[in-house]
Short mmCIF file of C-alpha atoms and ligand atoms in Angstrom, two decimals:
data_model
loop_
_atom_site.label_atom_id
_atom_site.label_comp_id
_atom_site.label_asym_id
_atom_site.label_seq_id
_atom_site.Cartn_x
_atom_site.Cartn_y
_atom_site.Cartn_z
CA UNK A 10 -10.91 -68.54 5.77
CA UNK A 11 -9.02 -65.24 6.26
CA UNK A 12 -13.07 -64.05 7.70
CA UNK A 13 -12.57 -66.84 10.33
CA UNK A 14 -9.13 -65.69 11.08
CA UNK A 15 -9.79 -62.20 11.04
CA UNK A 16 -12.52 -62.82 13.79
CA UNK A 17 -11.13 -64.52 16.17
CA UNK A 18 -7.89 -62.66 16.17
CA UNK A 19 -10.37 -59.40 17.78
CA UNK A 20 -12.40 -61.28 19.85
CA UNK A 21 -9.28 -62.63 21.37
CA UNK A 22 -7.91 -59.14 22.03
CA UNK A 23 -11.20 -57.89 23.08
CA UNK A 24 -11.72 -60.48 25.91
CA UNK A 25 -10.53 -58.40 28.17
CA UNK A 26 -12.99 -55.70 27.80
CA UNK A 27 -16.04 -58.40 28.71
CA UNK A 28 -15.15 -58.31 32.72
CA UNK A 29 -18.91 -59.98 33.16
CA UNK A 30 -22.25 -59.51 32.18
CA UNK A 31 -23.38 -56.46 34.27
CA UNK A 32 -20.08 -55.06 33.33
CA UNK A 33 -20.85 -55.00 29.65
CA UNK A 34 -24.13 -53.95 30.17
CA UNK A 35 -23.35 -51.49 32.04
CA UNK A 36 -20.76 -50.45 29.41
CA UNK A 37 -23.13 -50.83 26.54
CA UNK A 38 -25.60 -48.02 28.53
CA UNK A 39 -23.51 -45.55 29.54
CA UNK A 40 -22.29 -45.70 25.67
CA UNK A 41 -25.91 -45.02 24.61
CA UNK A 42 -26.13 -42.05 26.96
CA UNK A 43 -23.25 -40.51 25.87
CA UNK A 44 -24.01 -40.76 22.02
CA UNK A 45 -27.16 -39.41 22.57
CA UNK A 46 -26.04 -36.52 24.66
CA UNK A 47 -22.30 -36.19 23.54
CA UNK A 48 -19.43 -37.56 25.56
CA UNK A 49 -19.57 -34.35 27.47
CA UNK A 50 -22.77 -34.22 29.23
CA UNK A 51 -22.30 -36.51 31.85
CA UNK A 52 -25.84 -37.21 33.92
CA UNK A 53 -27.92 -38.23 31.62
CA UNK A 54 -28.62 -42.15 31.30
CA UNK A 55 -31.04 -42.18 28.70
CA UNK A 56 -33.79 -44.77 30.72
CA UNK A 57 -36.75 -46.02 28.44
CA UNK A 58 -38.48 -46.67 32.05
CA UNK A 59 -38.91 -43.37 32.45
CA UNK A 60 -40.51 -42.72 29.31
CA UNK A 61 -43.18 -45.79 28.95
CA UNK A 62 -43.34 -45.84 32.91
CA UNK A 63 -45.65 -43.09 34.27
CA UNK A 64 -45.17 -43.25 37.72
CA UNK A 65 -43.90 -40.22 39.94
CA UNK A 66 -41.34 -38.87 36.89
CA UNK A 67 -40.41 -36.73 39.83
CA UNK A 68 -39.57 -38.90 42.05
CA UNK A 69 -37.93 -41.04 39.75
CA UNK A 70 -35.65 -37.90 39.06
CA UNK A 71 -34.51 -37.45 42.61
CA UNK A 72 -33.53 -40.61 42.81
CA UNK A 73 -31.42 -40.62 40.18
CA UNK A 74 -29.26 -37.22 41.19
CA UNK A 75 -28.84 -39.24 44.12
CA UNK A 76 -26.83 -41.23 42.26
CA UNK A 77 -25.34 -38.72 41.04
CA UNK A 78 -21.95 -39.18 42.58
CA UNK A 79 -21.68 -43.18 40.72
CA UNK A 80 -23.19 -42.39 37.53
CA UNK A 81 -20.79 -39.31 36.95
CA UNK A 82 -18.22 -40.88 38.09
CA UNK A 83 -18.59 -43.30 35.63
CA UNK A 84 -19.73 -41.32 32.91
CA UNK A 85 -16.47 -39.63 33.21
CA UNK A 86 -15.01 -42.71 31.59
CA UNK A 87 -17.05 -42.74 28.92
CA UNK A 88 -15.18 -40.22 26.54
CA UNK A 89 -12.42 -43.15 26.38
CA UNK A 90 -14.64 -45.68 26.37
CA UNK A 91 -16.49 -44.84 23.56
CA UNK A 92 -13.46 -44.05 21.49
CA UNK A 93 -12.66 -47.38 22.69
CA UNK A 94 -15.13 -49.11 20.43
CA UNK A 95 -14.04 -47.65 16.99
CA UNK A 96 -10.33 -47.76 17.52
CA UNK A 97 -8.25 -51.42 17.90
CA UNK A 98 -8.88 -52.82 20.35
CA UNK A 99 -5.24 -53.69 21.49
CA UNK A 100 -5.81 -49.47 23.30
CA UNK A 101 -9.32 -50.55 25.39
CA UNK A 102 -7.91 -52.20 28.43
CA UNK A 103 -8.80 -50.60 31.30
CA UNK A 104 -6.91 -50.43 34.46
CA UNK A 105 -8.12 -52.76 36.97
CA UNK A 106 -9.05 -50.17 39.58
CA UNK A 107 -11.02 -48.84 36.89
CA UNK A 108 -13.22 -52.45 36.09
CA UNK A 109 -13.65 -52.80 40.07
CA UNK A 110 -15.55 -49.36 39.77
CA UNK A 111 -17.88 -50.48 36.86
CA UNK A 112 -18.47 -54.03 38.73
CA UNK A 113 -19.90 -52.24 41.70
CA UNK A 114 -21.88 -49.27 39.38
CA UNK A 115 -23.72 -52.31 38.10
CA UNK A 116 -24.65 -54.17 41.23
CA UNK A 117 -25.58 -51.06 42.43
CA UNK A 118 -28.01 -50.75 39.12
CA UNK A 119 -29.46 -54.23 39.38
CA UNK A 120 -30.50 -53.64 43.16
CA UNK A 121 -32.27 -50.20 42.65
CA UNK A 122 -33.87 -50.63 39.45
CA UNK A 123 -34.24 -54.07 38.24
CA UNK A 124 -37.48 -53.38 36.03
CA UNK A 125 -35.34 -50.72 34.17
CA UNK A 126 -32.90 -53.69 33.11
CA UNK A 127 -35.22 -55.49 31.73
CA UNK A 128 -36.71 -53.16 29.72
CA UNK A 129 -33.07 -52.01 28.58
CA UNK A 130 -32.63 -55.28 27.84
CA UNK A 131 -35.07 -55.50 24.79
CA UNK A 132 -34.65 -52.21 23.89
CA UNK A 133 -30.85 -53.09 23.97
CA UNK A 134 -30.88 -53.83 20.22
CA UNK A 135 -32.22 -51.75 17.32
CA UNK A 136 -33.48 -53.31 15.13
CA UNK A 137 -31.16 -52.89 12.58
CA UNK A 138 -28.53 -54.20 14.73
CA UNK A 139 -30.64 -57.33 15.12
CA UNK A 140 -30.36 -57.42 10.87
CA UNK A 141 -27.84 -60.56 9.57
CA UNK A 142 -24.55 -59.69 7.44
CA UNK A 143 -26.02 -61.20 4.28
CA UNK A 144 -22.95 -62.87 3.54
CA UNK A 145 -21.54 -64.07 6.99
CA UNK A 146 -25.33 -64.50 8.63
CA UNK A 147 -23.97 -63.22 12.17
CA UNK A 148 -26.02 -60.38 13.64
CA UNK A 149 -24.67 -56.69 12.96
CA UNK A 150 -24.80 -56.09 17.07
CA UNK A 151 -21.92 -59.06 17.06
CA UNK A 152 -20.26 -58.13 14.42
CA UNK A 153 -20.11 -54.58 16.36
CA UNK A 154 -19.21 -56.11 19.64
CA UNK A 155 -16.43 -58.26 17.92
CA UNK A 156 -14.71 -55.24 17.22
CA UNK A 157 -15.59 -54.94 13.44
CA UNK A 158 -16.88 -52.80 11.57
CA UNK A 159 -20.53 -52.11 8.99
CA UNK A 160 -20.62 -50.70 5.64
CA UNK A 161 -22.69 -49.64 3.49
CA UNK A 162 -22.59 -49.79 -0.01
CA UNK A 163 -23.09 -47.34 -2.35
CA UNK A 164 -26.20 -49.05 -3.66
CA UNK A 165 -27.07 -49.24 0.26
CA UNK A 166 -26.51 -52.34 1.50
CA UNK A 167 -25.16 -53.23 4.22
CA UNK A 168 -22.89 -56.08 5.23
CA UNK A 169 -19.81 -56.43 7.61
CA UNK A 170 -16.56 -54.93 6.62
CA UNK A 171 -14.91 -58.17 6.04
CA UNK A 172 -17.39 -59.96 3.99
CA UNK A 173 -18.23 -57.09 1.51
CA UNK A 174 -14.36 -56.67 1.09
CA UNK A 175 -14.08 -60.28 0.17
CA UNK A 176 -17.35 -60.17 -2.07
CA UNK A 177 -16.43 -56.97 -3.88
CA UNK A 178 -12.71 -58.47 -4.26
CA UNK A 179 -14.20 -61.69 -5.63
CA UNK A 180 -17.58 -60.98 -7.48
CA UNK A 181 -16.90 -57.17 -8.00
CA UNK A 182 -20.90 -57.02 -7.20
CA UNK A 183 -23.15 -55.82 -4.58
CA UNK A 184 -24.23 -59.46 -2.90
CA UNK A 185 -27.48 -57.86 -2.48
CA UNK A 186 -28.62 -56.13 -5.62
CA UNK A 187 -25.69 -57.43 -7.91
CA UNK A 188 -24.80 -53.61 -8.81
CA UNK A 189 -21.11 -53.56 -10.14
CA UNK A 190 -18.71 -52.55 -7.30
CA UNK A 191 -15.00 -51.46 -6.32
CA UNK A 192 -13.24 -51.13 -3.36
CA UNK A 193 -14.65 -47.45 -3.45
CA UNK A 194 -18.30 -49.02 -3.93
CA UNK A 195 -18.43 -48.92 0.33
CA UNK A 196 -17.20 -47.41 3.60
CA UNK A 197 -17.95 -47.46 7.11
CA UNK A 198 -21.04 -46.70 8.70
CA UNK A 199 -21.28 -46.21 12.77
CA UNK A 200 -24.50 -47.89 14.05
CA UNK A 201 -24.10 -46.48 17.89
CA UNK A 202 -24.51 -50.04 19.73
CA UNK A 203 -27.41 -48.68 22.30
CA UNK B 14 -7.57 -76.28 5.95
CA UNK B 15 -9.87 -74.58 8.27
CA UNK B 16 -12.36 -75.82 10.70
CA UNK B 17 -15.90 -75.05 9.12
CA UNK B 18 -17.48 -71.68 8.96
CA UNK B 19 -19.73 -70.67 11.56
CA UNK B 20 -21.85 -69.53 8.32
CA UNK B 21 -22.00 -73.31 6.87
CA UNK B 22 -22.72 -74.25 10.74
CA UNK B 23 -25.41 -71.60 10.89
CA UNK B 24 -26.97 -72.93 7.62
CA UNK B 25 -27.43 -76.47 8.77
CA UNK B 26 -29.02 -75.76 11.62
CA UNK B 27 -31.42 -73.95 9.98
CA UNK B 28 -31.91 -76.22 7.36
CA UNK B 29 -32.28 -78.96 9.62
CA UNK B 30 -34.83 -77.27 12.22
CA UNK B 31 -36.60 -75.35 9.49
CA UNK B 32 -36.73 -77.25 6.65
CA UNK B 33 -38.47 -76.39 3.31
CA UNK B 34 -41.14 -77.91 2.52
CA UNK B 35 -40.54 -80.56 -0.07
CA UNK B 36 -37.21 -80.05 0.29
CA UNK B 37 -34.45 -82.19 2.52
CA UNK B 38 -30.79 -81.47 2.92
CA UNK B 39 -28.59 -83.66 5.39
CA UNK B 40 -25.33 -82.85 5.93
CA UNK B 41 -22.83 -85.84 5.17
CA UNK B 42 -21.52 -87.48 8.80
CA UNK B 43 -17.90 -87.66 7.38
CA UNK B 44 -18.10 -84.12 5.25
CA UNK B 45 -19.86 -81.37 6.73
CA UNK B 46 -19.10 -79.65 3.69
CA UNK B 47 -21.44 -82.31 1.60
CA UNK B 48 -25.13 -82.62 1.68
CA UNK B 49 -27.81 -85.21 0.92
CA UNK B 50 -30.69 -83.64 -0.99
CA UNK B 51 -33.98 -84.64 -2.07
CA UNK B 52 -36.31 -82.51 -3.97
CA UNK B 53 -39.99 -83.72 -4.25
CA UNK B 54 -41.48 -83.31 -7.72
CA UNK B 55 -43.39 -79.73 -7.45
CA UNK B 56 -47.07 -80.26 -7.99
CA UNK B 57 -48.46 -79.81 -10.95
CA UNK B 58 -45.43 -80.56 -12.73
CA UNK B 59 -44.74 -83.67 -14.55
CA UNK B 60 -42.07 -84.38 -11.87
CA UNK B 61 -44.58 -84.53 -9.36
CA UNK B 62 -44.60 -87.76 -6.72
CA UNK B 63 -41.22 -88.42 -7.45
CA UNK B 64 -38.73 -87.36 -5.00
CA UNK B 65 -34.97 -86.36 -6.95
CA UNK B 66 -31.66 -86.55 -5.02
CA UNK B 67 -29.57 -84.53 -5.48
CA UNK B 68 -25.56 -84.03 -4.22
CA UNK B 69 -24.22 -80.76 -3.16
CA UNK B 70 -20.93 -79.26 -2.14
CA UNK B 71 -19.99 -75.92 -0.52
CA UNK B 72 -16.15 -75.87 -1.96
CA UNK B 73 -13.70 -73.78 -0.03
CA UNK B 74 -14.28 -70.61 -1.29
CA UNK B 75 -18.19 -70.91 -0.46
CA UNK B 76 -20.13 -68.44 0.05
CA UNK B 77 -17.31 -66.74 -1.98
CA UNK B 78 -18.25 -69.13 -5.02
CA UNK B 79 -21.22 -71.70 -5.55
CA UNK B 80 -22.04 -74.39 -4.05
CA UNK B 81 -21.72 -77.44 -6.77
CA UNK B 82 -25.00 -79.23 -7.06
CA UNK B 83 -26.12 -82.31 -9.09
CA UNK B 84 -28.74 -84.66 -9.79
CA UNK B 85 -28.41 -88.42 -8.61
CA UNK B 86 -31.48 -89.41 -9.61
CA UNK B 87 -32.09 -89.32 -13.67
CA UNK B 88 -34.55 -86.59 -14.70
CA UNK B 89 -35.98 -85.53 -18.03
CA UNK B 90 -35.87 -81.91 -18.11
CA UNK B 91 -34.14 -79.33 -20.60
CA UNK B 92 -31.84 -78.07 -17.90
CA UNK B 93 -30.24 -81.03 -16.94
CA UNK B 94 -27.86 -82.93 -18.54
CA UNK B 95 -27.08 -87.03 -18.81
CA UNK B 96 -24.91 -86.93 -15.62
CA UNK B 97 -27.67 -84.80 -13.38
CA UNK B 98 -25.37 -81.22 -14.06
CA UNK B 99 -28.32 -78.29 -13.62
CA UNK B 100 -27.77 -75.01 -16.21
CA UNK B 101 -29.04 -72.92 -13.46
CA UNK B 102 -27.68 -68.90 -13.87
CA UNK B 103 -27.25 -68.65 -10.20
CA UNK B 104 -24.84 -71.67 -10.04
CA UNK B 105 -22.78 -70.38 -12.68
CA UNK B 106 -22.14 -66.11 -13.07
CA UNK B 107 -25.46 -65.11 -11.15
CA UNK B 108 -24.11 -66.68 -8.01
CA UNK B 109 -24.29 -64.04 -5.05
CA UNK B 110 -22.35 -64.41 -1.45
CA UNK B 111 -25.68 -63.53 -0.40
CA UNK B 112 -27.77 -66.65 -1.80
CA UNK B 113 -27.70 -69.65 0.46
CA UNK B 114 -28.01 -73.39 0.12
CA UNK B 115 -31.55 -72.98 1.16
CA UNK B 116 -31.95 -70.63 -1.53
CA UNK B 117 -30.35 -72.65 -4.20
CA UNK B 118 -32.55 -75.85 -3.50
CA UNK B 119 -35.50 -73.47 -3.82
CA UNK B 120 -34.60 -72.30 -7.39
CA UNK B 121 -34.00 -75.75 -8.40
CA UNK B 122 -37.26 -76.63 -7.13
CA UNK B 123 -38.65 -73.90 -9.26
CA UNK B 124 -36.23 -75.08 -12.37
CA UNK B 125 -38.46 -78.56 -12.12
CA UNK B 126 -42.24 -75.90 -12.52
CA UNK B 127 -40.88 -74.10 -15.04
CA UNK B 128 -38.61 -75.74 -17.48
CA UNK B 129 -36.64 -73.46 -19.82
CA UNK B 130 -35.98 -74.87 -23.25
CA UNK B 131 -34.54 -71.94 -24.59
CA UNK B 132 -31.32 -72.31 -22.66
CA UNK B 133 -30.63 -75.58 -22.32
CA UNK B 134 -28.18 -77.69 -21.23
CA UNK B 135 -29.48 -81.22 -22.57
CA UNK B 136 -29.91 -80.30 -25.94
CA UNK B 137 -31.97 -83.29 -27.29
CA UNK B 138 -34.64 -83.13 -24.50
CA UNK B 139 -34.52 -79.24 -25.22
CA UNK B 140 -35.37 -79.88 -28.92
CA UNK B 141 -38.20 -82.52 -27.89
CA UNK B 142 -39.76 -80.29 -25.41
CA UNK B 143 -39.49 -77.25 -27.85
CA UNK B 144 -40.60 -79.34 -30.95
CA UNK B 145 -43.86 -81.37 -28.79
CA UNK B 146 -43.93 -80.48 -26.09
CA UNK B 147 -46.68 -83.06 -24.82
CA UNK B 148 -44.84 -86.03 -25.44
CA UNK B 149 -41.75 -84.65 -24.00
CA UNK B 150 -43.96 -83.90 -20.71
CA UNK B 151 -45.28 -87.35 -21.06
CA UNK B 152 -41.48 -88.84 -21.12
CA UNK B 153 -40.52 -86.50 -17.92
CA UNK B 154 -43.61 -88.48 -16.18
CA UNK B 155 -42.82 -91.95 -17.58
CA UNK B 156 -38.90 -91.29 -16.15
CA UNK B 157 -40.23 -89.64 -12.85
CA UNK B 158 -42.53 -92.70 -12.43
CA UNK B 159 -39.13 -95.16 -13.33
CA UNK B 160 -36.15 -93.21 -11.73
CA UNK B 161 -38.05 -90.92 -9.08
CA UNK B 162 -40.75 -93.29 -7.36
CA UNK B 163 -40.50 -95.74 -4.58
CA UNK B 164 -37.02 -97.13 -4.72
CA UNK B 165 -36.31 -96.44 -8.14
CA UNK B 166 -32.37 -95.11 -8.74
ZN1 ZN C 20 -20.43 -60.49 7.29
ZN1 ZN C 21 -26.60 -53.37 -3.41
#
């Protein structure tokens, strides 16, 4: 009960955030780039197509640093964006000038390089983010884009936030393995969400 | 009281598009919360051909707590009482948030192989099957043939 509540009290103050598909896509990749690379360095968008695709790397290159100007523009966000994801979500709304910006970035994506989106697209998810909560059955990735957070237990398991609260608060056990737990038994862990 | 969780919706899906073989669970039109079970006799056991039913209900605390489970259909077995209650350890303090209803049928299914004597919950049919254990088989198949088979209760 309190799960349900909990829920849908984020997603309802993360709406905002979702301005449409591209948009969160768009969002999703520029926060891979930048945990790969550190919020600082600002070019890089980390493209599996240019790994598993072996065609002209060096043309593929130029193109990109033609882009330059959009993508670092962009990028530029991304410090605050990526903080975004860990802290409430009540701080993430962006100005609207700011979501007109990210609208166009991804059309602009979509037209150029519409292969690479696939491929993004199934490499999206890790597969531990594709994993269930064991308790709550929803996938980690939408537990993550909900606003909530993992954690691991000390016996490492991993569940939600909410549901291994509850379970430790109820069964004082590990759902998993059944060790004996307290409220100490588990903390956060940050799965970076591609 | 809340709507129901998206885990008891996610559940029932599943258990309706992949169902367990030998196993059926349909949730109740008027209580979402109650299912329908059967539970075919596992092979080889002398519960075989008959098909049980069984009741079960995911209370309000569920996944939190167990679900409550019980035979409909009279069984002779050591780990089920007169009124169709299952002694089942993960129904009482082995219960996990992380077991499921499919999960739960499963080990009952298993309860019906591999009846436990030594911790009973019907005592008498415990002491028959511990003392001869042949005719207490042969009882299980005379009430799975009366109770368990075409149309009986
Ligand atoms: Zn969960
Ligand atoms: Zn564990």
């Amino acid at each position: 009960m309190t799960q349900s509540d909990e829920s849908s009290l984020i997603s309802l103050t993360d709406e905002p955030l979702v301005v449409d598909l591209n948009a969160r896509r768009r969002r999703r990749r520029r926060i891979r780039s930048t945990t790969s690379n550190g919020s600082g360095d600002v070019i890089v968008i980390d493209s599996p197509a240019e790994v598993s695709n072996p065609v002209a790397p060096r043309r593929r290159r130029r193109q990109r640093r033609s882009n330059g100007d959009s993508v670092v523009d962009l990028t530029c966000n991304d410090s605050v964006e990526l903080v975004d994801l860990t802290t409430p979500a009540s701080l993430i709304r962006p100005p609207l000038n700011r979501t007109q910006k990210r609208t166009d970035a991804a059309g602009l994506i979509t037209t150029t390089s519409a292969p690479r989106q696939d491929l993004l697209s199934h490499e999206d998810t890790s597969p531990i983010l594709k994993l269930n909560c064991p308790v709550c059955l929803e996938p980690l990735h939408s537990v993550i884009r909900a606003g909530r957070k993992i954690c691991s237990t000390v016996c490492g398991h991993i569940f939600c936030r909410s549901c291994i609260k509850q379970a430790v608060r109820t069964c004082k056990k590990c759902p998993t393995c059944r060790k004996k737990l307290t409220e100490k038994g588990f903390h956060d862990i940050f799965l970076p969400i591609s | 009281m809340a709507g129901l969780p998206r885990r008891i919706t996610k559940e029932t899906q599943r258990l309706l598009s992949e169902p367990v073989q030998g196993i059926s669970a349909t949730p109740d039109e008027n209580n979402l919360r109650y299912f329908h079970v059967t539970i075919n006799g596992p092979k080889d056991s002398p519960f075989e051909g008959g098909v049980f039913k069984l009741e079960l209900f995911l209370p309000e605390e569920y996944p939190m707590a167990a679900p409550k489970v019980r035979f409909n259909t009279k069984i002779y077995h050591p780990n089920i009482d007169k009124i169709g209650r299952i002694c089942l350890d993960i129904l009482k303090d082995k219960w996990s948030p992380a077991l499921q209803v499919r999960t739960v049928l499963l080990s009952i299914q298993a309860l019906l192989s591999a009846p436990n004597p030594d911790d009973p919950l019907a005592n008498d049919v415990a002491d028959n099957w511990k003392r001869n254990e042949a005719a207490a088989i042969k009882t299980a198949r005379e009430w799975t043939q009366k109770y368990a088979m075409s149309g009986g209760q």
